[in-house]
Short mmCIF file of C-alpha atoms and ligand atoms in Angstrom, two decimals:
data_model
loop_
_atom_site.label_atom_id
_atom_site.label_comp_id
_atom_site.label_asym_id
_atom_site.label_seq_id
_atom_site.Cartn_x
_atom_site.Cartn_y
_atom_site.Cartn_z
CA UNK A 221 104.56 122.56 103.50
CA UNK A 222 102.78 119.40 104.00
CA UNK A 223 100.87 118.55 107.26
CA UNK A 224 99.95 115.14 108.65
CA UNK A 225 96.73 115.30 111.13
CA UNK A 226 97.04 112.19 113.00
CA UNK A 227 93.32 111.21 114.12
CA UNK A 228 89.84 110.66 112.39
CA UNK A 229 87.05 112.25 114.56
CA UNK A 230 85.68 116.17 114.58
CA UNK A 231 88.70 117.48 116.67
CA UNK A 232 90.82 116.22 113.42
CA UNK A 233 88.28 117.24 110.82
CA UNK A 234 88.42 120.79 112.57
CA UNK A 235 92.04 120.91 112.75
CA UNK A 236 92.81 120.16 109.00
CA UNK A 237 89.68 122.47 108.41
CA UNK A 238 91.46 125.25 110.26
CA UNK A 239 95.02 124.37 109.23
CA UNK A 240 94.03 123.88 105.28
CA UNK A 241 93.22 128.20 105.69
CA UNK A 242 97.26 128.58 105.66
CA UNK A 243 98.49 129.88 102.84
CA UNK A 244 101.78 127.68 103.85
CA UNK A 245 99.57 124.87 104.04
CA UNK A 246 100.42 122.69 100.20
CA UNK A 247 99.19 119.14 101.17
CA UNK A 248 97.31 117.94 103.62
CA UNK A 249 97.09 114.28 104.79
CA UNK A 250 94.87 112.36 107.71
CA UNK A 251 95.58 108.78 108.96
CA UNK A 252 92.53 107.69 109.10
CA UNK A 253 90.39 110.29 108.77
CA UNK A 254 87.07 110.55 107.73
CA UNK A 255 84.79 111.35 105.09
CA UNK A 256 84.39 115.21 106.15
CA UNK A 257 88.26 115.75 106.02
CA UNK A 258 88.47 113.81 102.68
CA UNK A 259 86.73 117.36 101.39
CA UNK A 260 90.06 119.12 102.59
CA UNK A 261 92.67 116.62 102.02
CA UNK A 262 93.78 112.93 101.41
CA UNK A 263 93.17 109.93 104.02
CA UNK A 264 95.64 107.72 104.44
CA UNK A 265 94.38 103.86 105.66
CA UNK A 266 97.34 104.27 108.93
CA UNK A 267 96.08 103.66 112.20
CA UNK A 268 96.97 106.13 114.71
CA UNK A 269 99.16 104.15 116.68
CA UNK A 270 100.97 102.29 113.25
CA UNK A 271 104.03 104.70 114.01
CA UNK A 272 105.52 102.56 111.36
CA UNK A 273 102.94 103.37 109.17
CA UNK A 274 103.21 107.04 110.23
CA UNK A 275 107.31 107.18 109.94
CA UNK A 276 106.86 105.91 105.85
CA UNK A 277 103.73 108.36 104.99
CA UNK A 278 106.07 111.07 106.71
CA UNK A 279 109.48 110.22 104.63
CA UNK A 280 107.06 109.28 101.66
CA UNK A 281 105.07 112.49 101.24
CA UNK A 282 107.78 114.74 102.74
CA UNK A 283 105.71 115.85 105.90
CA UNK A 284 106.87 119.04 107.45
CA UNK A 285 104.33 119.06 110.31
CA UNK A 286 102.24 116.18 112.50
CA UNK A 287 99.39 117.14 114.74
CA UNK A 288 98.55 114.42 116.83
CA UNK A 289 95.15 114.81 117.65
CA UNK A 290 93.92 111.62 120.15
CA UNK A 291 96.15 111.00 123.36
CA UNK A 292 96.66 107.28 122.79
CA UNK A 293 99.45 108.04 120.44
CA UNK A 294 100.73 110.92 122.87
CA UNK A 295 100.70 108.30 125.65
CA UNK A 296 102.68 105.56 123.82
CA UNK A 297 105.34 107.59 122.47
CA UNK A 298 105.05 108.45 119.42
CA UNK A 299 107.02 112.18 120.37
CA UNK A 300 109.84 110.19 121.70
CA UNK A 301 109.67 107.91 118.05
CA UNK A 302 109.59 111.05 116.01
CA UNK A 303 112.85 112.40 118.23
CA UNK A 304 114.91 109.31 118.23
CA UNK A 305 114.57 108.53 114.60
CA UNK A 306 116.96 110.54 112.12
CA UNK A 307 115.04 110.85 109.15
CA UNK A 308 112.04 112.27 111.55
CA UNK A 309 113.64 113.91 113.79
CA UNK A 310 113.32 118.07 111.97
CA UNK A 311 109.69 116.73 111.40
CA UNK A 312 107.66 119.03 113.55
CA UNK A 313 105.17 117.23 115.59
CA UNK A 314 102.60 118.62 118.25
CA UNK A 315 102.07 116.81 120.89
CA UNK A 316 104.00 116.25 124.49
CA UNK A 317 106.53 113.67 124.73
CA UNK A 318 105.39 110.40 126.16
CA UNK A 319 106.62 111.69 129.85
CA UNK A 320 104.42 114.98 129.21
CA UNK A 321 101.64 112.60 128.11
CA UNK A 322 101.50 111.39 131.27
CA UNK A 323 99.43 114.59 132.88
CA UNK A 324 96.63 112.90 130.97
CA UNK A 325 98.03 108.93 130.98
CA UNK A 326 97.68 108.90 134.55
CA UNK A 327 95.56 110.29 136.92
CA UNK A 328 97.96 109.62 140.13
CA UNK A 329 100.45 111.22 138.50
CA UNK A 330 98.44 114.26 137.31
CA UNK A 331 97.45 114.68 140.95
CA UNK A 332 101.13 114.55 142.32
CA UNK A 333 101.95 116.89 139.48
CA UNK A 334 99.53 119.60 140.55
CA UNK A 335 100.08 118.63 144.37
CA UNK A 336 103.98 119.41 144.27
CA UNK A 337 102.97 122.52 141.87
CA UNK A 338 100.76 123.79 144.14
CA UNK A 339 98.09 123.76 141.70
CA UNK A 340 94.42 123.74 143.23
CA UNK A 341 92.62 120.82 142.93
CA UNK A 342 90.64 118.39 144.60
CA UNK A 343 92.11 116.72 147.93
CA UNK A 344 92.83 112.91 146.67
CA UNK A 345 94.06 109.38 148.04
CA UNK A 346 95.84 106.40 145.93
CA UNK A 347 95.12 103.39 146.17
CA UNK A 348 96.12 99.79 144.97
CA UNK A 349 96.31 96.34 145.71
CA UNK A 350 98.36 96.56 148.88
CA UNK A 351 96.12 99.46 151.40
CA UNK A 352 92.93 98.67 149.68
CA UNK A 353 91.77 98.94 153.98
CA UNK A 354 92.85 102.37 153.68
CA UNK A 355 91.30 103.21 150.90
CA UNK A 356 88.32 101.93 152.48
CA UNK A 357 89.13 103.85 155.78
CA UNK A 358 89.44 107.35 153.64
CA UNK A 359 85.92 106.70 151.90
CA UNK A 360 84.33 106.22 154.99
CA UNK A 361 85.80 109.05 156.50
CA UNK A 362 84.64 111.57 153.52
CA UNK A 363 81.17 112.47 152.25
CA UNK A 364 79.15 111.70 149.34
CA UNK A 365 79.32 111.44 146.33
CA UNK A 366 82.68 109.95 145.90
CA UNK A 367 84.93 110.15 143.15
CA UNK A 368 86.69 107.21 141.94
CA UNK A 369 89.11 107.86 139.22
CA UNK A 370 90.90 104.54 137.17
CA UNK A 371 94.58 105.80 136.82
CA UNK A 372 95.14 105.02 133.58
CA UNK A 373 93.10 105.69 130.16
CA UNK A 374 89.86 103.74 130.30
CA UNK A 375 88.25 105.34 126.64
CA UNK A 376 86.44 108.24 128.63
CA UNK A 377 84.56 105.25 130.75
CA UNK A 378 86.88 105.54 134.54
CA UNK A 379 85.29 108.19 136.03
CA UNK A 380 82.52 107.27 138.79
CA UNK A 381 80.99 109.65 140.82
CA UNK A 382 78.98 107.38 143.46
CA UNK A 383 75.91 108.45 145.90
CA UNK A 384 76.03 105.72 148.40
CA UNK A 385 79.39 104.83 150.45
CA UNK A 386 78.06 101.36 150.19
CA UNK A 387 78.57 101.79 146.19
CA UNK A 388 81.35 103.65 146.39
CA UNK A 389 83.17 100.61 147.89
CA UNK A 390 82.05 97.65 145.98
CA UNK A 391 83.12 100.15 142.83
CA UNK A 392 86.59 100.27 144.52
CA UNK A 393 87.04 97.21 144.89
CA UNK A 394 86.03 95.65 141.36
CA UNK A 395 88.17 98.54 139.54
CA UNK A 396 91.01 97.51 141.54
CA UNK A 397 90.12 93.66 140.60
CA UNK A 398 90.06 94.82 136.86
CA UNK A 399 86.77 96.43 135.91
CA UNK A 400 88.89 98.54 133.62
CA UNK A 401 91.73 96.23 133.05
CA UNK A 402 94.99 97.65 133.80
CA UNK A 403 93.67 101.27 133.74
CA UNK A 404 92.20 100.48 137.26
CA UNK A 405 95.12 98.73 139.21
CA UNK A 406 95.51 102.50 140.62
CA UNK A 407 92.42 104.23 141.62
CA UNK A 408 92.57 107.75 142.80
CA UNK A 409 89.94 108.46 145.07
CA UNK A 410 88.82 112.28 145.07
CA UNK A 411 87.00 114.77 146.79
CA UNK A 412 83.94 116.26 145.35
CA UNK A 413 83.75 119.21 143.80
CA UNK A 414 80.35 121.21 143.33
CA UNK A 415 80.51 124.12 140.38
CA UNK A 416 80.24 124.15 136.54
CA UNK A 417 83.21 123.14 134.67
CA UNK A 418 84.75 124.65 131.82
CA UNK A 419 87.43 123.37 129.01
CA UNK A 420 90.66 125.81 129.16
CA UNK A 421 92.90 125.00 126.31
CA UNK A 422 96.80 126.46 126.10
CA UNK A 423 99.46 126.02 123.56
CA UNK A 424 102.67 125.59 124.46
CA UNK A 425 106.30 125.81 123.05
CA UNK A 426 107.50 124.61 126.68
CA UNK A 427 108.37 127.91 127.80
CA UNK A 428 105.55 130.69 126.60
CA UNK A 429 101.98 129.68 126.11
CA UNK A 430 98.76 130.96 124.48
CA UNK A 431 95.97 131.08 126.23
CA UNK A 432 93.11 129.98 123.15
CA UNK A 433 89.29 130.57 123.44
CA UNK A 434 87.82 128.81 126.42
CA UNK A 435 85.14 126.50 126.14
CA UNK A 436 82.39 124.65 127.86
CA UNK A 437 80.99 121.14 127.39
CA UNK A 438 78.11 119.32 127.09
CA UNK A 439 79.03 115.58 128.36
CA UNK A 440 75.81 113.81 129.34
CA UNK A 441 73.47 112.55 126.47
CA UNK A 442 70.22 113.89 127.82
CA UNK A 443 68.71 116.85 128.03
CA UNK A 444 69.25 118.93 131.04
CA UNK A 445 72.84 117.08 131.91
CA UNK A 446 70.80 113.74 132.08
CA UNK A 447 71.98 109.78 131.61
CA UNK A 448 75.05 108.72 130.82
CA UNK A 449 78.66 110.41 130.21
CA UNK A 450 79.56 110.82 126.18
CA UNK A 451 82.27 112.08 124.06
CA UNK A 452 80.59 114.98 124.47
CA UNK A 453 77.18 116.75 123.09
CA UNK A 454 77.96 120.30 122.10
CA UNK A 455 80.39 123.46 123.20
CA UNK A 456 79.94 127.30 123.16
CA UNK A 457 82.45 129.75 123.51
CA UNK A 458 83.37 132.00 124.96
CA UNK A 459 82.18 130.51 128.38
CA UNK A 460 80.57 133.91 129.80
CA UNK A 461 81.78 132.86 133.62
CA UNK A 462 85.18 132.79 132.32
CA UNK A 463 85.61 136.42 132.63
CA UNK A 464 88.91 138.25 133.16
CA UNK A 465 88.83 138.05 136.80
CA UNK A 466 88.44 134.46 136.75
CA UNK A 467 91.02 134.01 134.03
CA UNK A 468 93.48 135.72 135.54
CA UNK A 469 92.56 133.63 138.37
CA UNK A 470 93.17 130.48 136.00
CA UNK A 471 96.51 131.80 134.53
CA UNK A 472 98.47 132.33 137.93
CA UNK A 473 97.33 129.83 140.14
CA UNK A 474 97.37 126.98 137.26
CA UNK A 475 98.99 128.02 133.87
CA UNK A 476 101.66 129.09 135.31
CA UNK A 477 102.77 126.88 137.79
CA UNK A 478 102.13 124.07 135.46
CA UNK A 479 104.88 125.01 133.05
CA UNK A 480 107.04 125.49 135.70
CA UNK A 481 105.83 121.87 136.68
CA UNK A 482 106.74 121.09 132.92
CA UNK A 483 110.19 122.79 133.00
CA UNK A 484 111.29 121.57 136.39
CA UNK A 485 110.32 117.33 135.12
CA UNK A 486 112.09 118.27 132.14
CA UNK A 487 109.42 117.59 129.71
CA UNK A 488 109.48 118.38 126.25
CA UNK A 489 105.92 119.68 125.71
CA UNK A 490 105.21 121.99 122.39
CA UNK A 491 101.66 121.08 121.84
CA UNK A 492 97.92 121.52 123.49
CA UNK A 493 97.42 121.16 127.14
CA UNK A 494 93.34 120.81 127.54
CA UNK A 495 92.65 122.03 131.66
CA UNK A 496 89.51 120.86 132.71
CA UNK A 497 88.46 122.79 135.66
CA UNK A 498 85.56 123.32 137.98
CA UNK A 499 84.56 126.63 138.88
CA UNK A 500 83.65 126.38 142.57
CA UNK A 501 82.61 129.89 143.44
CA UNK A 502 84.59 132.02 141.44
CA UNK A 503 87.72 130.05 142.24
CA UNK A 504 89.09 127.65 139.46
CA UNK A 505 89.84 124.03 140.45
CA UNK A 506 91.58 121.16 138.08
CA UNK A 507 89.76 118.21 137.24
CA UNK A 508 91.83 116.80 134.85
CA UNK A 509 94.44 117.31 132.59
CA UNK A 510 94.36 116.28 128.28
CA UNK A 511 97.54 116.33 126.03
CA UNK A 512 95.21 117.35 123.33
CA UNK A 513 92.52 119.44 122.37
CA UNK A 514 89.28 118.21 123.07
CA UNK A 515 86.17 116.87 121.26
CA UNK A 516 83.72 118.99 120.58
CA UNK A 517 85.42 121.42 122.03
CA UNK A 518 87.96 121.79 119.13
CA UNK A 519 85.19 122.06 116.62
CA UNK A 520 83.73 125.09 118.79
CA UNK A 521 86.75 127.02 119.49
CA UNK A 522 89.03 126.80 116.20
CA UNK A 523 86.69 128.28 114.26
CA UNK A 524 86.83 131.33 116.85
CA UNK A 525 90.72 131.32 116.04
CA UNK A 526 91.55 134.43 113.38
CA UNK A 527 96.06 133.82 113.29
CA UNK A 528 97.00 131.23 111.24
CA UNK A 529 97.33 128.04 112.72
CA UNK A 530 99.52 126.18 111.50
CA UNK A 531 101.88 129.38 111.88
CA UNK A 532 101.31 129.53 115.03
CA UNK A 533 102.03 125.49 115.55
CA UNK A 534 105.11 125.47 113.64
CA UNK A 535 106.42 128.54 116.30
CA UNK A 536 105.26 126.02 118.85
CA UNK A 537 107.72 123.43 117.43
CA UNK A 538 110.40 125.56 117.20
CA UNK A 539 110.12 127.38 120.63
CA UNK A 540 108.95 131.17 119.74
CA UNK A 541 105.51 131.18 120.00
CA UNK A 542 106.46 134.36 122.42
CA UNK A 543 106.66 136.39 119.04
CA UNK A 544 103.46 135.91 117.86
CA UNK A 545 99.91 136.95 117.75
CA UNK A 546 96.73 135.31 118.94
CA UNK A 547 93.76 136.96 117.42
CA UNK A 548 90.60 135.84 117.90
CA UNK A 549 86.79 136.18 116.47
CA UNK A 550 84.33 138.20 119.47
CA UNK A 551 81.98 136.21 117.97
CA UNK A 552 79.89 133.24 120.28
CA UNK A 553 80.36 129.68 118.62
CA UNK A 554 78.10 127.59 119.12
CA UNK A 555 78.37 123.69 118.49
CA UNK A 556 75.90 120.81 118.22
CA UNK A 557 76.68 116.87 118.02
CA UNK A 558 74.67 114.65 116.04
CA UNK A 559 74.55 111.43 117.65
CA UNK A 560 73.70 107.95 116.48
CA UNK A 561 70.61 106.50 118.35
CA UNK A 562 71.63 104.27 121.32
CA UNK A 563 75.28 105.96 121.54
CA UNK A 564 77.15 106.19 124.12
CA UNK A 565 76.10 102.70 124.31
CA UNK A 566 75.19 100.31 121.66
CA UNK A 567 74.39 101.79 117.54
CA UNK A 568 74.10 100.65 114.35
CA UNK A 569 76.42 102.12 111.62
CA UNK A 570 76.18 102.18 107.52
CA UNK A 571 73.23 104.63 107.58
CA UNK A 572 73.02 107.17 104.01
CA UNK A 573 73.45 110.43 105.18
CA UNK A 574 71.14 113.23 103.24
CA UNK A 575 70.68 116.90 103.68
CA UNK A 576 74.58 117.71 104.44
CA UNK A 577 74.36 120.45 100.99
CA UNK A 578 71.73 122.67 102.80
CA UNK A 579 73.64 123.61 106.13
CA UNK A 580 75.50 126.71 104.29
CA UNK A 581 74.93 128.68 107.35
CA UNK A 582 77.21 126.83 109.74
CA UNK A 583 80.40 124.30 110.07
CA UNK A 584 79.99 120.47 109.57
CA UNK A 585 82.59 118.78 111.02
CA UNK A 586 81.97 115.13 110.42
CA UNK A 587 83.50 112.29 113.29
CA UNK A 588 81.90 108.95 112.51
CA UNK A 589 81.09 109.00 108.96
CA UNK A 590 83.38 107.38 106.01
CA UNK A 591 81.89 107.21 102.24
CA UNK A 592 79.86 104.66 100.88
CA UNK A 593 81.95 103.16 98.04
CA UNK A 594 78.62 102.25 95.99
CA UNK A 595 76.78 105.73 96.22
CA UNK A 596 79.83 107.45 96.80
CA UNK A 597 77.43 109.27 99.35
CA UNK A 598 78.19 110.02 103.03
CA UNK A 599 77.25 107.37 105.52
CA UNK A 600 77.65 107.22 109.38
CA UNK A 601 80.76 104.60 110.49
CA UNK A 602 80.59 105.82 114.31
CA UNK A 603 78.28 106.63 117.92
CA UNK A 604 79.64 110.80 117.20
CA UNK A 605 78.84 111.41 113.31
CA UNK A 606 78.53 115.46 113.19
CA UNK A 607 79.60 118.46 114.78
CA UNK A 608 77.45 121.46 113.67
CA UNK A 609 78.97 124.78 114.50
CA UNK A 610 77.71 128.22 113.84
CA UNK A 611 79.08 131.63 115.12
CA UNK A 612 77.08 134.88 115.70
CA UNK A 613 76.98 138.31 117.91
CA UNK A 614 74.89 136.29 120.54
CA UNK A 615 74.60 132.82 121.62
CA UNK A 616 70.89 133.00 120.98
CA UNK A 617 71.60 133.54 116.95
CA UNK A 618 74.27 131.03 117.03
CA UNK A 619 72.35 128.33 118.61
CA UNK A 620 69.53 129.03 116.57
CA UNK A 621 71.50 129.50 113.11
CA UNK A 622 73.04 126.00 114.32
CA UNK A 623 69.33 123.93 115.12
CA UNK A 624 68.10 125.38 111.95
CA UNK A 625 70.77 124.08 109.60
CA UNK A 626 70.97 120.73 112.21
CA UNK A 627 67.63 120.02 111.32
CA UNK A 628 68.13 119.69 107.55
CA UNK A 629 70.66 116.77 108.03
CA UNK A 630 69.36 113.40 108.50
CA UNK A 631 69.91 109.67 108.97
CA UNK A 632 68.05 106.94 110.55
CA UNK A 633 67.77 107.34 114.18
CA UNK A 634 69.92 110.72 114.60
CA UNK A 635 69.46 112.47 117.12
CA UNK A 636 70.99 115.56 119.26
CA UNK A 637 70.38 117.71 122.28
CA UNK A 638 68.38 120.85 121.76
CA UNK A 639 69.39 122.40 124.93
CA UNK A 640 73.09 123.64 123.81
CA UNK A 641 74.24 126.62 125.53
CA UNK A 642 70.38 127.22 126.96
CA UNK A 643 72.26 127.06 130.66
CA UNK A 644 74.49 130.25 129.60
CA UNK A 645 71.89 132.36 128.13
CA UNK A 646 70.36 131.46 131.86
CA UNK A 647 73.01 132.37 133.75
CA UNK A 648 73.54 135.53 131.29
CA UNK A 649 70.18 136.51 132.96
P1 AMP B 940 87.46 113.22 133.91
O1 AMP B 940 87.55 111.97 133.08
O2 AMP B 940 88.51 113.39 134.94
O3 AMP B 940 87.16 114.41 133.05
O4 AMP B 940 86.09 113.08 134.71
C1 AMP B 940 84.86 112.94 134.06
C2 AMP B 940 83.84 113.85 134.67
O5 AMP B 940 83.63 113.50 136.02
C3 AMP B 940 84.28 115.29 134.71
O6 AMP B 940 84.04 115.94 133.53
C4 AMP B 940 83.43 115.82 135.84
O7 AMP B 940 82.13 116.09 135.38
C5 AMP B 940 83.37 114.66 136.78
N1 AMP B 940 84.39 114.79 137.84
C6 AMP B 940 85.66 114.36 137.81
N2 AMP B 940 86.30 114.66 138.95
C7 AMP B 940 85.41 115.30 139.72
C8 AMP B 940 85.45 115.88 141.03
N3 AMP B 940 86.54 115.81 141.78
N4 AMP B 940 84.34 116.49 141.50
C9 AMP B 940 83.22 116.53 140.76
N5 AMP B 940 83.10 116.01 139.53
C10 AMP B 940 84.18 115.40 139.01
N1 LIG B 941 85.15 116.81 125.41
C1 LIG B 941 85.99 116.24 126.38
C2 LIG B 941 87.21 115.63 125.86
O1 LIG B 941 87.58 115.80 124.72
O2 LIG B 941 87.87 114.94 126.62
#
């Protein structure tokens, strides 16, 4: 069959990488894409939220299955397009509808969600426009840090976690007068929560689930989880807290109830559902919720997958993933992001890319990179550019199969943290 990857970062490059294994797999397309998954299949220049675009390259190259891989398409409906529209309608497409979407769309109504589900999380107020003083009044009455949450998607930027009550005010304030545009008319202010966090990704048919590898992120761009918040740095999995007294843990008192959340809203979800959670003591809290898989922690995880995946999506789409088989690599994967210099704030792009033939010993998922139409060589076209992954017995080998072949790549003013997975082999000890 034919598969569509909607997307053009690592998560996508990792999911056509993975999906391109299937013997059922003929052609594979991405819209955009990038120049890593122009090795496994054609790009298409469609923007991810052209769902005209999308609908012709479906009809055109007789697409059997779409994997949406960024939530901005999720969130605007382009599950809903795909069901109301006759010639798309038996296309399979993964990915909740645009009600589903909203777990990750909006962070009030995640909260409610997992409040009437009786899902633990953190204790949280809403505010807007109109009790701004109590918003003010529940601040003052908590302690630091405070968590101020934008309600709607603010590109991985509406998260602030303040240290002075002072702060945390003025910040409420100027997100409700627009410091994120419309994403911050709501703000959901939110308790604290002190633990390490961990990625726990499910796929769904709307009934059963899979539980997939686990994963845990790297988000600041400094060393030792310093400066500011990124796309992420690196993932390893398995995450060796995640044990099976804490997933357990993770599948009643959250799994669970949230696709009977799912089922009792009525939403059509066969697709990814990404559970951040904090791990405060042994007891698992949610932080958020993503429609998708995440970035890096795809890249880190699919490679730990052994079942075919895009057998396993397809019985997604068509409601019996209960009859099948998720088998998965022991292995520790261990993923690195190469970074250009100055991201997550300002970078320069257009940079030649050399060394990318010597990492045989690892993965190279490639984000921000597109080919140079002169040289016909790689060069970078984004902050994220790589996503080195290696897998081994240990995290120790993996890491240091992965900074061995890392080191061969280069471009002006790379860069990436060398501390990957360092805090695991710690806690390990
Ligand atoms: P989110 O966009 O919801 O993932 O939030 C971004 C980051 O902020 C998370 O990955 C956490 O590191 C942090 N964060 C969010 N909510 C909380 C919370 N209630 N307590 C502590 N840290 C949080
Ligand atoms: N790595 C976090 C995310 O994809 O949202």
């Amino acid at each position: 069959m034919n598969v569509l990857i909607i997307g053009a970062g690592g998560r996508e490059h990792a999911l056509g990488w993975k999906i391109s294994h299937s013997k059922q797999c003929d052609k594979l397309f991405f819209a955009p894409g990038n120049a890593g998954t122009a090795e496994v299949g054609t790009n298409l220049p469609i923007d991810v939220n052209d769902f005209e675009g999308l609908r012709r390259v479906c009809i055109e190259e007789q697409i059997s299955l779409v994997v949406v891989g960024p939530e901005l398409p999720l969130v605007e409906g382009i599950v809903d397009f795909f069901g109301a529209d006759k010639l798309l309608q038996d296309v399979a497409i993964i990915g909740p509808d645009q009600m589903g979407a909203r777990l990750e769309g909006s962070k009030a109504y995640a909260k409610q969600f997992m409040l009437e589900s009786g899902i633990p999380t953190a204790s949280a107020f809403e505010v807007n426009s109109t009790n701004l003083a109590e918003g003010i009044e529940y601040l003052r009455s908590a302690a630091a840090p405070f968590v101020l949450k934008a309600d709607g998607l603010a590109a991985g930027k509406g998260v602030l976690i303040l240290h002075s009550l002072e702060e945390a005010e003025r910040e409420l304030k100027a997100m409700l007068e627009g410091k994120f545009g419309a994403a911050s008319e709501k703000v959901v202010i939110e308790q604290f929560l002190s633990g390490i966090e961990l990625s726990v990704f499910v796929l769904t048919d709307g009934k059963d689930y899979k539980i997939l590898p686990s994963a845990k992120d790297y988000k600041r761009i400094g060393e030792g989880d310093t400066g500011p918040n990124t796309g992420g740095m690196g993932a390893v999995s398995p995450v060796i807290f995640a044990d099976k007294l804490f997933m357990e843990k993770v599948e009643k008192r959250i799994i669970i109830p949230t696709m009977e959340g799912l089922k009792k809203r009525g939403i059509i979800y066969k697709g990814f559902i990404f559970i951040g959670l904090m791990n405060v003591q042994g007891d698992p809290f949610v932080i958020e919720y993503n429609v998708r898989l995440g970035d890096p922690e795809a890249e880190c995880i699919l490679p730990r997958i052994q079942s075919d995946l895009l057998e396993l999506l397809m019985a997604s789409w068509k409601g019996e993933l209960g009859g099948q088989i998720l088998e998965t690599d022991d292995r520790h994967a261990v993923t690195v992001v190469m970074v250009s210099g100055g991201y997550p704030g300002n970078y320069k792009k257009g940079f030649p890319v050399s060394g990318l033939d010597a990492t045989k010993e690892c993965v190279v998922f490639h984000a921000g990179t597109s080919i140079d139409v002169e040289t016909a060589g790689v060069k970078t076209s984004g902050g994220r550019v790589f996503a080195f992954t290696a897998l081994d017995y240990s995290i120790e080998s993996a890491r240091k199969t992965v900074y061995k072949n890392i080191s061969k790549v280069q471009f002006s003013a790379a860069s990436y943290r060398k501390d990957i997975g360092e805090d695991l082999i710690a806690y390990k000890k």
